[in-house]
Amino acid sequence: MTTSQRPIVLCVDDEVRSLETLERTLDEEFDVLTANSADLALELLESHDVQVILCDQRMPDRTGVELLTEVRDRWPQVARLILSGYTDSEDIIKGLNEAGILQYITKPWHPESLLMIIRSACRMCALQSENALLNMEMRLTEEQAEQQVSEKKAHLRNSFQLEEIKRHAQSPLNKVCDQVSKIAPYDVSVLITGPSGAGKELFARALHYNSLRSDRPFVVENCGAMPDELLASELFGHKKGSFTGAITDHVGLFEQADGGTIFLDEIGEISPAFQVKLLRVLQEREIRRLGEQQRRKVNVRVVASTNRDLEEEVRAGRFRQDLYFRLAEVTLELPALSRRTIDIPVLANSFLQTAMHQFDKPVKGFSEEAIACMKRYSWPGNVRELQNEVRRMLVMCEGEWLTADLLNPRVLRAAPGGEDEDIDMFAGLEGTLKEKVELLEKRILRETLIRHRWNKSSASLELGLSRVGLRSKLERYELEKSGDSETSKQH
């Protein structure tokens, strides 16, 4: 098909002089094609990229409306104009209804007026083409967006597969993971217990992404220290004007999670009054927005977590027994990090890989001594505290290895066996006064030597000892460096 830099206008008329006049008028701005019959016009349309067709209404073989009706069917993108010396209303109506003409031009026509009409028709044709391209682009973009969403969902599902949870091959978490794999496919409420920072949200997500609801939303709400009205608004939604500051309607998290899972963190912190509201929602499977009478059905799986002993809270009358049984159809208990020290090297190296990528700061790994110190510490902040410590060490590191001297002093002061529950150098001291003093002196010596990277001259200077005196104490307490600065990647 022939194309042109300028818009192509096809003029159709059985009178040769009329065609010549039209061509002279238009050829300064447009590429003009002429046809003295409908058949010739159709041939030109098949071989040229025509933008506008200007057709006389009364021709011997067929009328302009009949020709433009066929043009509309075969080349709908072409702008169609009728030119006629007659003003028959029936012709005009047929032209509009059947041929979909853009404009009906009467003879005699004025050159400037005709040029303006043709320019407008060409502009309309160009806009239609652009609109068609944009629609195609929008369809492509929609497909791309759907593909991206699908890929992200797949990535999330893969990220929270149980085998992706970082742990040692003999980790105590294996038992918890086995429980998750058994209960995830079933729509039962799950209560996850364990100390703060132990990974309760991680396992809540694992429950969701290993369930039949994995393609639906997973939403999180921390219920701790939140006023009842605000918590009700967040979970159940509110209507505009229902309370001061409610300037728009708000969809609550239960509605947002419809078909999926809602994770209620720190559920043990909610007030007795709110416990009643939540119990009704769980029983009836419906919510009512604040300020609204209409009740809305919701289909959600509820996973809750707490660091409290809810059974004790029930016995003490601080937590409703019926709500507890609604939430705890199945209970998962996560052990503290101090009860699974075998996982510390695996977790530390995993956190290190993530931090190196985030900070764009590569190192070779941890020294054996650093790992040994981390395993001695009790980690009261659990996994979250360990992650923060690894990030801090990487930021402070100036060499190729993360060595023990980069650790926080409270980690260095840890007693063997994780006895430093109060992060206190006096924790775990037992025996006679002489034995306690010796144990305390041993801890001080070890912590000081680690900070000085086992430089005995620097350590003896800080401690006010001679090198001979320091060496004597090291031999007495059998203190020596845990290992050379070698990697412990596979601990």
Short mmCIF file of N, CA, C and O in Angstrom, two decimals, residues 19-134:
data_model
loop_
_atom_site.label_atom_id
_atom_site.label_comp_id
_atom_site.label_asym_id
_atom_site.label_seq_id
_atom_site.Cartn_x
_atom_site.Cartn_y
_atom_site.Cartn_z
N LEU A 19 -13.56 17.46 -10.53
CA LEU A 19 -12.36 16.83 -9.97
C LEU A 19 -11.14 17.72 -10.13
O LEU A 19 -10.31 17.85 -9.21
N GLU A 20 -11.00 18.36 -11.30
CA GLU A 20 -9.86 19.25 -11.53
C GLU A 20 -9.89 20.43 -10.57
O GLU A 20 -8.85 20.84 -10.05
N THR A 21 -11.08 20.98 -10.34
CA THR A 21 -11.20 22.13 -9.43
C THR A 21 -10.83 21.71 -8.00
O THR A 21 -10.11 22.43 -7.29
N LEU A 22 -11.32 20.56 -7.59
CA LEU A 22 -10.98 20.07 -6.24
C LEU A 22 -9.48 19.83 -6.09
O LEU A 22 -8.87 20.17 -5.07
N GLU A 23 -8.87 19.24 -7.10
CA GLU A 23 -7.44 18.96 -7.05
C GLU A 23 -6.62 20.23 -6.94
O GLU A 23 -5.67 20.31 -6.15
N ARG A 24 -6.99 21.28 -7.74
CA ARG A 24 -6.25 22.55 -7.69
C ARG A 24 -6.39 23.20 -6.31
O ARG A 24 -5.45 23.82 -5.81
N THR A 25 -7.55 23.05 -5.70
CA THR A 25 -7.79 23.68 -4.40
C THR A 25 -7.01 22.99 -3.28
O THR A 25 -6.52 23.63 -2.36
N LEU A 26 -6.87 21.68 -3.37
CA LEU A 26 -6.32 20.91 -2.25
C LEU A 26 -4.86 20.52 -2.38
O LEU A 26 -4.22 20.19 -1.37
N ASP A 27 -4.30 20.55 -3.60
CA ASP A 27 -2.98 19.92 -3.77
C ASP A 27 -1.83 20.68 -3.15
O ASP A 27 -0.71 20.18 -3.11
N GLU A 28 -2.04 21.91 -2.67
CA GLU A 28 -0.95 22.61 -1.98
C GLU A 28 -0.69 22.04 -0.59
O GLU A 28 0.41 22.12 -0.07
N GLU A 29 -1.70 21.47 0.03
CA GLU A 29 -1.56 20.93 1.40
C GLU A 29 -1.66 19.41 1.46
O GLU A 29 -1.19 18.79 2.42
N PHE A 30 -2.29 18.80 0.47
CA PHE A 30 -2.57 17.37 0.54
C PHE A 30 -2.13 16.67 -0.73
O PHE A 30 -2.01 17.29 -1.79
N ASP A 31 -1.90 15.37 -0.63
CA ASP A 31 -1.74 14.54 -1.82
C ASP A 31 -3.13 14.14 -2.28
O ASP A 31 -3.87 13.47 -1.53
N VAL A 32 -3.49 14.55 -3.49
CA VAL A 32 -4.86 14.38 -3.97
C VAL A 32 -4.92 13.25 -4.99
O VAL A 32 -4.15 13.21 -5.96
N LEU A 33 -5.85 12.31 -4.75
CA LEU A 33 -6.18 11.26 -5.72
C LEU A 33 -7.58 11.55 -6.25
O LEU A 33 -8.46 12.02 -5.50
N THR A 34 -7.80 11.27 -7.53
CA THR A 34 -9.13 11.51 -8.12
C THR A 34 -9.65 10.24 -8.76
O THR A 34 -8.90 9.42 -9.30
N ALA A 35 -11.00 10.08 -8.68
CA ALA A 35 -11.67 8.93 -9.29
C ALA A 35 -13.00 9.40 -9.84
O ALA A 35 -13.75 10.09 -9.15
N ASN A 36 -13.31 9.01 -11.10
CA ASN A 36 -14.56 9.43 -11.72
C ASN A 36 -15.64 8.36 -11.62
O ASN A 36 -16.69 8.45 -12.26
N SER A 37 -15.36 7.32 -10.82
CA SER A 37 -16.37 6.28 -10.61
C SER A 37 -16.14 5.61 -9.25
O SER A 37 -15.04 5.68 -8.69
N ALA A 38 -17.16 4.94 -8.78
CA ALA A 38 -17.06 4.25 -7.48
C ALA A 38 -16.06 3.11 -7.54
O ALA A 38 -15.30 2.87 -6.60
N ASP A 39 -16.06 2.37 -8.66
CA ASP A 39 -15.15 1.23 -8.77
C ASP A 39 -13.69 1.68 -8.72
O ASP A 39 -12.86 1.04 -8.05
N LEU A 40 -13.37 2.78 -9.42
CA LEU A 40 -12.01 3.29 -9.41
C LEU A 40 -11.64 3.78 -8.00
O LEU A 40 -10.51 3.58 -7.53
N ALA A 41 -12.60 4.37 -7.35
CA ALA A 41 -12.36 4.84 -5.97
C ALA A 41 -11.99 3.67 -5.05
O ALA A 41 -11.06 3.77 -4.24
N LEU A 42 -12.71 2.55 -5.20
CA LEU A 42 -12.41 1.38 -4.36
C LEU A 42 -11.03 0.82 -4.65
O LEU A 42 -10.31 0.39 -3.74
N GLU A 43 -10.63 0.84 -5.93
CA GLU A 43 -9.28 0.38 -6.29
C GLU A 43 -8.22 1.26 -5.64
O GLU A 43 -7.20 0.76 -5.15
N LEU A 44 -8.43 2.57 -5.68
CA LEU A 44 -7.46 3.50 -5.07
C LEU A 44 -7.40 3.31 -3.55
O LEU A 44 -6.32 3.41 -2.95
N LEU A 45 -8.52 3.05 -2.94
CA LEU A 45 -8.53 2.82 -1.48
C LEU A 45 -7.75 1.57 -1.11
O LEU A 45 -7.10 1.51 -0.06
N GLU A 46 -7.79 0.56 -1.97
CA GLU A 46 -7.06 -0.68 -1.70
C GLU A 46 -5.55 -0.50 -1.84
O GLU A 46 -4.77 -1.20 -1.19
N SER A 47 -5.13 0.45 -2.67
CA SER A 47 -3.70 0.60 -2.95
C SER A 47 -3.05 1.80 -2.26
O SER A 47 -1.84 1.97 -2.33
N HIS A 48 -3.84 2.66 -1.61
CA HIS A 48 -3.29 3.86 -0.97
C HIS A 48 -3.82 4.00 0.45
O HIS A 48 -4.94 3.57 0.76
N ASP A 49 -3.00 4.60 1.31
CA ASP A 49 -3.39 4.85 2.71
C ASP A 49 -4.14 6.18 2.77
O ASP A 49 -3.59 7.22 3.12
N VAL A 50 -5.42 6.15 2.42
CA VAL A 50 -6.24 7.35 2.32
C VAL A 50 -6.73 7.77 3.70
O VAL A 50 -7.19 6.92 4.48
N GLN A 51 -6.62 9.07 3.98
CA GLN A 51 -7.14 9.60 5.24
C GLN A 51 -8.57 10.14 5.10
O GLN A 51 -9.39 9.97 6.01
N VAL A 52 -8.84 10.82 3.96
CA VAL A 52 -10.16 11.45 3.77
C VAL A 52 -10.68 11.10 2.38
O VAL A 52 -9.92 11.15 1.40
N ILE A 53 -11.97 10.77 2.29
CA ILE A 53 -12.61 10.60 0.99
C ILE A 53 -13.73 11.63 0.86
O ILE A 53 -14.58 11.75 1.76
N LEU A 54 -13.68 12.39 -0.23
CA LEU A 54 -14.66 13.44 -0.52
C LEU A 54 -15.44 12.99 -1.75
O LEU A 54 -14.89 12.89 -2.86
N CYS A 55 -16.72 12.69 -1.59
CA CYS A 55 -17.48 12.01 -2.65
C CYS A 55 -18.74 12.80 -3.03
O CYS A 55 -19.47 13.28 -2.15
N ASP A 56 -18.95 12.91 -4.33
CA ASP A 56 -20.18 13.54 -4.82
C ASP A 56 -21.34 12.59 -4.56
O ASP A 56 -21.20 11.36 -4.67
N GLN A 57 -22.50 13.14 -4.23
CA GLN A 57 -23.64 12.31 -3.88
C GLN A 57 -24.27 11.65 -5.12
O GLN A 57 -24.56 10.46 -5.10
N ARG A 58 -24.44 12.40 -6.19
CA ARG A 58 -25.17 11.85 -7.34
C ARG A 58 -24.21 11.49 -8.46
O ARG A 58 -23.64 12.36 -9.11
N MET A 59 -24.03 10.19 -8.63
CA MET A 59 -23.18 9.66 -9.70
C MET A 59 -23.97 8.59 -10.44
O MET A 59 -24.89 7.98 -9.87
N PRO A 60 -23.62 8.31 -11.72
CA PRO A 60 -24.44 7.39 -12.52
C PRO A 60 -24.44 5.94 -12.02
O PRO A 60 -25.47 5.26 -12.08
N ASP A 61 -23.31 5.42 -11.56
CA ASP A 61 -23.26 4.00 -11.19
C ASP A 61 -23.84 3.73 -9.81
O ASP A 61 -24.52 2.75 -9.57
N ARG A 62 -23.54 4.57 -8.82
CA ARG A 62 -24.07 4.42 -7.47
C ARG A 62 -23.98 5.76 -6.75
O ARG A 62 -23.16 6.60 -7.10
N THR A 63 -24.76 5.96 -5.73
CA THR A 63 -24.76 7.24 -5.01
C THR A 63 -23.56 7.32 -4.08
O THR A 63 -22.94 6.30 -3.73
N GLY A 64 -23.26 8.54 -3.67
CA GLY A 64 -22.16 8.74 -2.74
C GLY A 64 -22.39 8.04 -1.41
O GLY A 64 -21.46 7.47 -0.81
N VAL A 65 -23.65 8.05 -0.93
CA VAL A 65 -23.96 7.39 0.35
C VAL A 65 -23.72 5.89 0.25
O VAL A 65 -23.18 5.26 1.16
N GLU A 66 -24.10 5.28 -0.89
CA GLU A 66 -23.89 3.84 -1.07
C GLU A 66 -22.40 3.50 -1.08
O GLU A 66 -21.96 2.51 -0.48
N LEU A 67 -21.61 4.34 -1.78
CA LEU A 67 -20.17 4.11 -1.82
C LEU A 67 -19.56 4.26 -0.43
O LEU A 67 -18.77 3.41 0.02
N LEU A 68 -19.93 5.33 0.28
CA LEU A 68 -19.33 5.59 1.59
C LEU A 68 -19.79 4.56 2.63
O LEU A 68 -19.08 4.32 3.62
N THR A 69 -20.96 3.96 2.41
CA THR A 69 -21.39 2.89 3.32
C THR A 69 -20.45 1.70 3.21
O THR A 69 -20.06 1.08 4.21
N GLU A 70 -20.05 1.36 1.97
CA GLU A 70 -19.09 0.28 1.77
C GLU A 70 -17.72 0.65 2.32
O GLU A 70 -17.02 -0.18 2.94
N VAL A 71 -17.33 1.92 2.10
CA VAL A 71 -16.05 2.40 2.65
C VAL A 71 -16.05 2.27 4.17
O VAL A 71 -15.05 1.88 4.78
N ARG A 72 -17.18 2.62 4.79
CA ARG A 72 -17.27 2.53 6.26
C ARG A 72 -17.05 1.09 6.73
O ARG A 72 -16.40 0.87 7.77
N ASP A 73 -17.59 0.13 6.00
CA ASP A 73 -17.44 -1.28 6.38
C ASP A 73 -16.01 -1.78 6.20
O ASP A 73 -15.49 -2.52 7.03
N ARG A 74 -15.38 -1.35 5.09
CA ARG A 74 -14.07 -1.89 4.75
C ARG A 74 -12.90 -1.07 5.29
O ARG A 74 -11.86 -1.60 5.63
N TRP A 75 -13.06 0.25 5.34
CA TRP A 75 -11.98 1.13 5.84
C TRP A 75 -12.57 2.12 6.85
O TRP A 75 -12.72 3.31 6.57
N PRO A 76 -12.95 1.66 8.01
CA PRO A 76 -13.65 2.53 8.97
C PRO A 76 -12.81 3.69 9.47
O PRO A 76 -13.35 4.68 9.98
N GLN A 77 -11.49 3.60 9.33
CA GLN A 77 -10.63 4.69 9.82
C GLN A 77 -10.62 5.89 8.89
O GLN A 77 -10.16 6.98 9.28
N VAL A 78 -11.13 5.76 7.65
CA VAL A 78 -11.12 6.87 6.68
C VAL A 78 -12.25 7.84 7.01
O VAL A 78 -13.41 7.42 7.18
N ALA A 79 -11.92 9.13 7.08
CA ALA A 79 -12.95 10.15 7.29
C ALA A 79 -13.76 10.33 6.01
O ALA A 79 -13.19 10.48 4.92
N ARG A 80 -15.11 10.33 6.13
CA ARG A 80 -15.99 10.32 4.96
C ARG A 80 -16.78 11.63 4.87
O ARG A 80 -17.47 12.01 5.84
N LEU A 81 -16.71 12.28 3.68
CA LEU A 81 -17.40 13.55 3.44
C LEU A 81 -18.26 13.42 2.18
O LEU A 81 -17.84 12.80 1.20
N ILE A 82 -19.44 14.02 2.18
CA ILE A 82 -20.34 14.05 1.02
C ILE A 82 -20.36 15.47 0.45
O ILE A 82 -20.47 16.46 1.19
N LEU A 83 -20.30 15.54 -0.89
CA LEU A 83 -20.36 16.83 -1.60
C LEU A 83 -21.56 16.76 -2.54
O LEU A 83 -21.67 15.85 -3.36
N SER A 84 -22.48 17.73 -2.42
CA SER A 84 -23.68 17.67 -3.25
C SER A 84 -24.27 19.05 -3.49
O SER A 84 -24.17 19.94 -2.63
N GLY A 85 -24.84 19.21 -4.68
CA GLY A 85 -25.53 20.45 -4.98
C GLY A 85 -26.98 20.40 -4.58
O GLY A 85 -27.73 21.36 -4.80
N TYR A 86 -27.43 19.29 -4.01
CA TYR A 86 -28.82 19.13 -3.59
C TYR A 86 -28.89 18.99 -2.06
O TYR A 86 -27.96 18.49 -1.42
N THR A 87 -29.96 19.39 -1.50
CA THR A 87 -30.13 19.33 -0.03
C THR A 87 -31.32 18.46 0.32
O THR A 87 -32.21 18.84 1.08
N ASP A 88 -31.34 17.30 -0.27
CA ASP A 88 -32.41 16.34 0.02
C ASP A 88 -32.22 15.80 1.44
O ASP A 88 -31.19 15.18 1.76
N SER A 89 -33.21 16.02 2.29
CA SER A 89 -33.08 15.61 3.70
C SER A 89 -32.92 14.10 3.84
O SER A 89 -32.21 13.62 4.73
N GLU A 90 -33.54 13.33 2.95
CA GLU A 90 -33.41 11.87 3.01
C GLU A 90 -31.97 11.44 2.75
O GLU A 90 -31.44 10.53 3.41
N ASP A 91 -31.32 12.10 1.77
CA ASP A 91 -29.91 11.80 1.49
C ASP A 91 -29.03 12.12 2.70
O ASP A 91 -28.11 11.37 3.04
N ILE A 92 -29.33 13.25 3.31
CA ILE A 92 -28.53 13.66 4.48
C ILE A 92 -28.69 12.64 5.61
O ILE A 92 -27.71 12.22 6.25
N ILE A 93 -29.93 12.22 5.86
CA ILE A 93 -30.19 11.27 6.96
C ILE A 93 -29.52 9.93 6.67
O ILE A 93 -28.89 9.32 7.54
N LYS A 94 -29.61 9.45 5.43
CA LYS A 94 -28.95 8.20 5.07
C LYS A 94 -27.44 8.31 5.21
O LYS A 94 -26.76 7.38 5.66
N GLY A 95 -26.91 9.46 4.79
CA GLY A 95 -25.47 9.67 4.91
C GLY A 95 -25.00 9.58 6.35
O GLY A 95 -23.95 8.99 6.66
N LEU A 96 -25.79 10.17 7.25
CA LEU A 96 -25.41 10.15 8.66
C LEU A 96 -25.57 8.76 9.27
O LEU A 96 -24.70 8.26 9.99
N ASN A 97 -26.71 8.10 8.98
CA ASN A 97 -27.03 6.83 9.63
C ASN A 97 -26.29 5.64 9.04
O ASN A 97 -25.80 4.77 9.76
N GLU A 98 -26.23 5.59 7.70
CA GLU A 98 -25.68 4.41 7.05
C GLU A 98 -24.19 4.53 6.71
O GLU A 98 -23.43 3.59 6.90
N ALA A 99 -23.82 5.71 6.23
CA ALA A 99 -22.42 5.89 5.82
C ALA A 99 -21.56 6.48 6.92
O ALA A 99 -20.34 6.47 6.82
N GLY A 100 -22.18 7.00 7.97
CA GLY A 100 -21.42 7.60 9.06
C GLY A 100 -20.54 8.74 8.60
O GLY A 100 -19.38 8.85 9.01
N ILE A 101 -21.11 9.62 7.73
CA ILE A 101 -20.29 10.71 7.19
C ILE A 101 -19.97 11.72 8.28
O ILE A 101 -20.74 11.92 9.23
N LEU A 102 -18.79 12.32 8.12
CA LEU A 102 -18.34 13.32 9.07
C LEU A 102 -19.03 14.67 8.81
O LEU A 102 -19.38 15.38 9.76
N GLN A 103 -19.20 15.01 7.53
CA GLN A 103 -19.84 16.30 7.21
C GLN A 103 -20.49 16.23 5.82
O GLN A 103 -19.98 15.57 4.91
N TYR A 104 -21.60 16.95 5.66
CA TYR A 104 -22.33 17.06 4.38
C TYR A 104 -22.06 18.45 3.84
O TYR A 104 -22.48 19.45 4.43
N ILE A 105 -21.32 18.53 2.70
CA ILE A 105 -20.91 19.83 2.14
C ILE A 105 -21.78 20.14 0.91
O ILE A 105 -21.93 19.30 0.02
N THR A 106 -22.32 21.33 0.90
CA THR A 106 -23.19 21.72 -0.22
C THR A 106 -22.42 22.53 -1.26
O THR A 106 -21.47 23.25 -0.94
N LYS A 107 -22.85 22.38 -2.52
CA LYS A 107 -22.31 23.17 -3.62
C LYS A 107 -23.16 24.44 -3.78
O LYS A 107 -24.38 24.38 -3.54
N PRO A 108 -22.59 25.53 -4.20
CA PRO A 108 -21.14 25.72 -4.44
C PRO A 108 -20.41 25.89 -3.12
O PRO A 108 -20.92 26.44 -2.17
N TRP A 109 -19.19 25.40 -3.07
CA TRP A 109 -18.39 25.49 -1.85
C TRP A 109 -17.33 26.57 -2.01
O TRP A 109 -16.90 26.90 -3.10
N HIS A 110 -16.91 27.13 -0.86
CA HIS A 110 -15.87 28.16 -0.83
C HIS A 110 -14.53 27.48 -0.57
O HIS A 110 -14.42 26.63 0.33
N PRO A 111 -13.49 27.81 -1.35
CA PRO A 111 -12.19 27.13 -1.19
C PRO A 111 -11.67 27.12 0.25
O PRO A 111 -11.21 26.07 0.75
N GLU A 112 -11.71 28.29 0.91
CA GLU A 112 -11.16 28.34 2.27
C GLU A 112 -11.99 27.48 3.22
O GLU A 112 -11.44 26.81 4.10
N SER A 113 -13.31 27.51 3.05
CA SER A 113 -14.16 26.68 3.90
C SER A 113 -13.88 25.19 3.68
O SER A 113 -13.80 24.40 4.63
N LEU A 114 -13.73 24.82 2.38
CA LEU A 114 -13.44 23.43 2.07
C LEU A 114 -12.11 22.99 2.66
O LEU A 114 -11.98 21.89 3.23
N LEU A 115 -11.09 23.85 2.56
CA LEU A 115 -9.77 23.53 3.14
C LEU A 115 -9.87 23.31 4.65
O LEU A 115 -9.26 22.40 5.21
N MET A 116 -10.63 24.17 5.31
CA MET A 116 -10.78 24.03 6.76
C MET A 116 -11.46 22.70 7.11
O MET A 116 -11.08 22.02 8.07
N ILE A 117 -12.48 22.34 6.31
CA ILE A 117 -13.19 21.08 6.58
C ILE A 117 -12.25 19.88 6.37
O ILE A 117 -12.22 18.94 7.18
N ILE A 118 -11.46 19.91 5.29
CA ILE A 118 -10.54 18.81 5.00
C ILE A 118 -9.46 18.72 6.08
O ILE A 118 -9.09 17.61 6.53
N ARG A 119 -8.93 19.89 6.51
CA ARG A 119 -7.92 19.89 7.59
C ARG A 119 -8.50 19.23 8.85
O ARG A 119 -7.85 18.43 9.52
N SER A 120 -9.73 19.65 9.18
CA SER A 120 -10.37 19.09 10.38
C SER A 120 -10.57 17.59 10.24
O SER A 120 -10.36 16.83 11.20
N ALA A 121 -10.97 17.13 9.04
CA ALA A 121 -11.17 15.70 8.83
C ALA A 121 -9.86 14.93 8.95
O ALA A 121 -9.82 13.83 9.53
N CYS A 122 -8.76 15.50 8.40
CA CYS A 122 -7.45 14.86 8.52
C CYS A 122 -7.01 14.79 9.99
O CYS A 122 -6.44 13.78 10.43
N ARG A 123 -7.27 15.85 10.72
CA ARG A 123 -6.93 15.87 12.13
C ARG A 123 -7.73 14.81 12.89
O ARG A 123 -7.20 14.09 13.75
N MET A 124 -9.02 14.69 12.55
CA MET A 124 -9.85 13.69 13.19
C MET A 124 -9.33 12.28 12.90
O MET A 124 -9.28 11.42 13.78
N CYS A 125 -8.95 12.05 11.64
CA CYS A 125 -8.41 10.75 11.26
C CYS A 125 -7.14 10.42 12.04
O CYS A 125 -6.94 9.31 12.52
N ALA A 126 -6.25 11.43 12.17
CA ALA A 126 -5.01 11.24 12.92
C ALA A 126 -5.28 10.92 14.39
O ALA A 126 -4.63 10.06 14.99
N LEU A 127 -6.26 11.62 14.98
CA LEU A 127 -6.60 11.38 16.38
C LEU A 127 -7.18 9.98 16.57
O LEU A 127 -6.89 9.32 17.58
N GLN A 128 -7.99 9.54 15.61
CA GLN A 128 -8.54 8.19 15.71
C GLN A 128 -7.43 7.14 15.65
O GLN A 128 -7.46 6.15 16.39
N SER A 129 -6.46 7.36 14.76
CA SER A 129 -5.34 6.42 14.67
C SER A 129 -4.53 6.41 15.96
O SER A 129 -4.12 5.35 16.45
N GLU A 130 -4.29 7.60 16.50
CA GLU A 130 -3.53 7.68 17.76
C GLU A 130 -4.29 7.02 18.90
O GLU A 130 -3.71 6.33 19.74
N ASN A 131 -5.61 7.24 18.89
CA ASN A 131 -6.43 6.62 19.93
C ASN A 131 -6.39 5.10 19.83
O ASN A 131 -6.32 4.40 20.85
N ALA A 132 -6.43 4.59 18.60
CA ALA A 132 -6.35 3.13 18.41
C ALA A 132 -5.02 2.58 18.92
O ALA A 132 -4.96 1.53 19.56
N LEU A 133 -3.94 3.33 18.64
CA LEU A 133 -2.62 2.90 19.13
C LEU A 133 -2.56 2.92 20.65
O LEU A 133 -1.99 2.03 21.28
N LEU A 134 -3.15 3.99 21.23
CA LEU A 134 -3.16 4.09 22.70
C LEU A 134 -3.96 2.96 23.32
O LEU A 134 -3.58 2.40 24.35
#
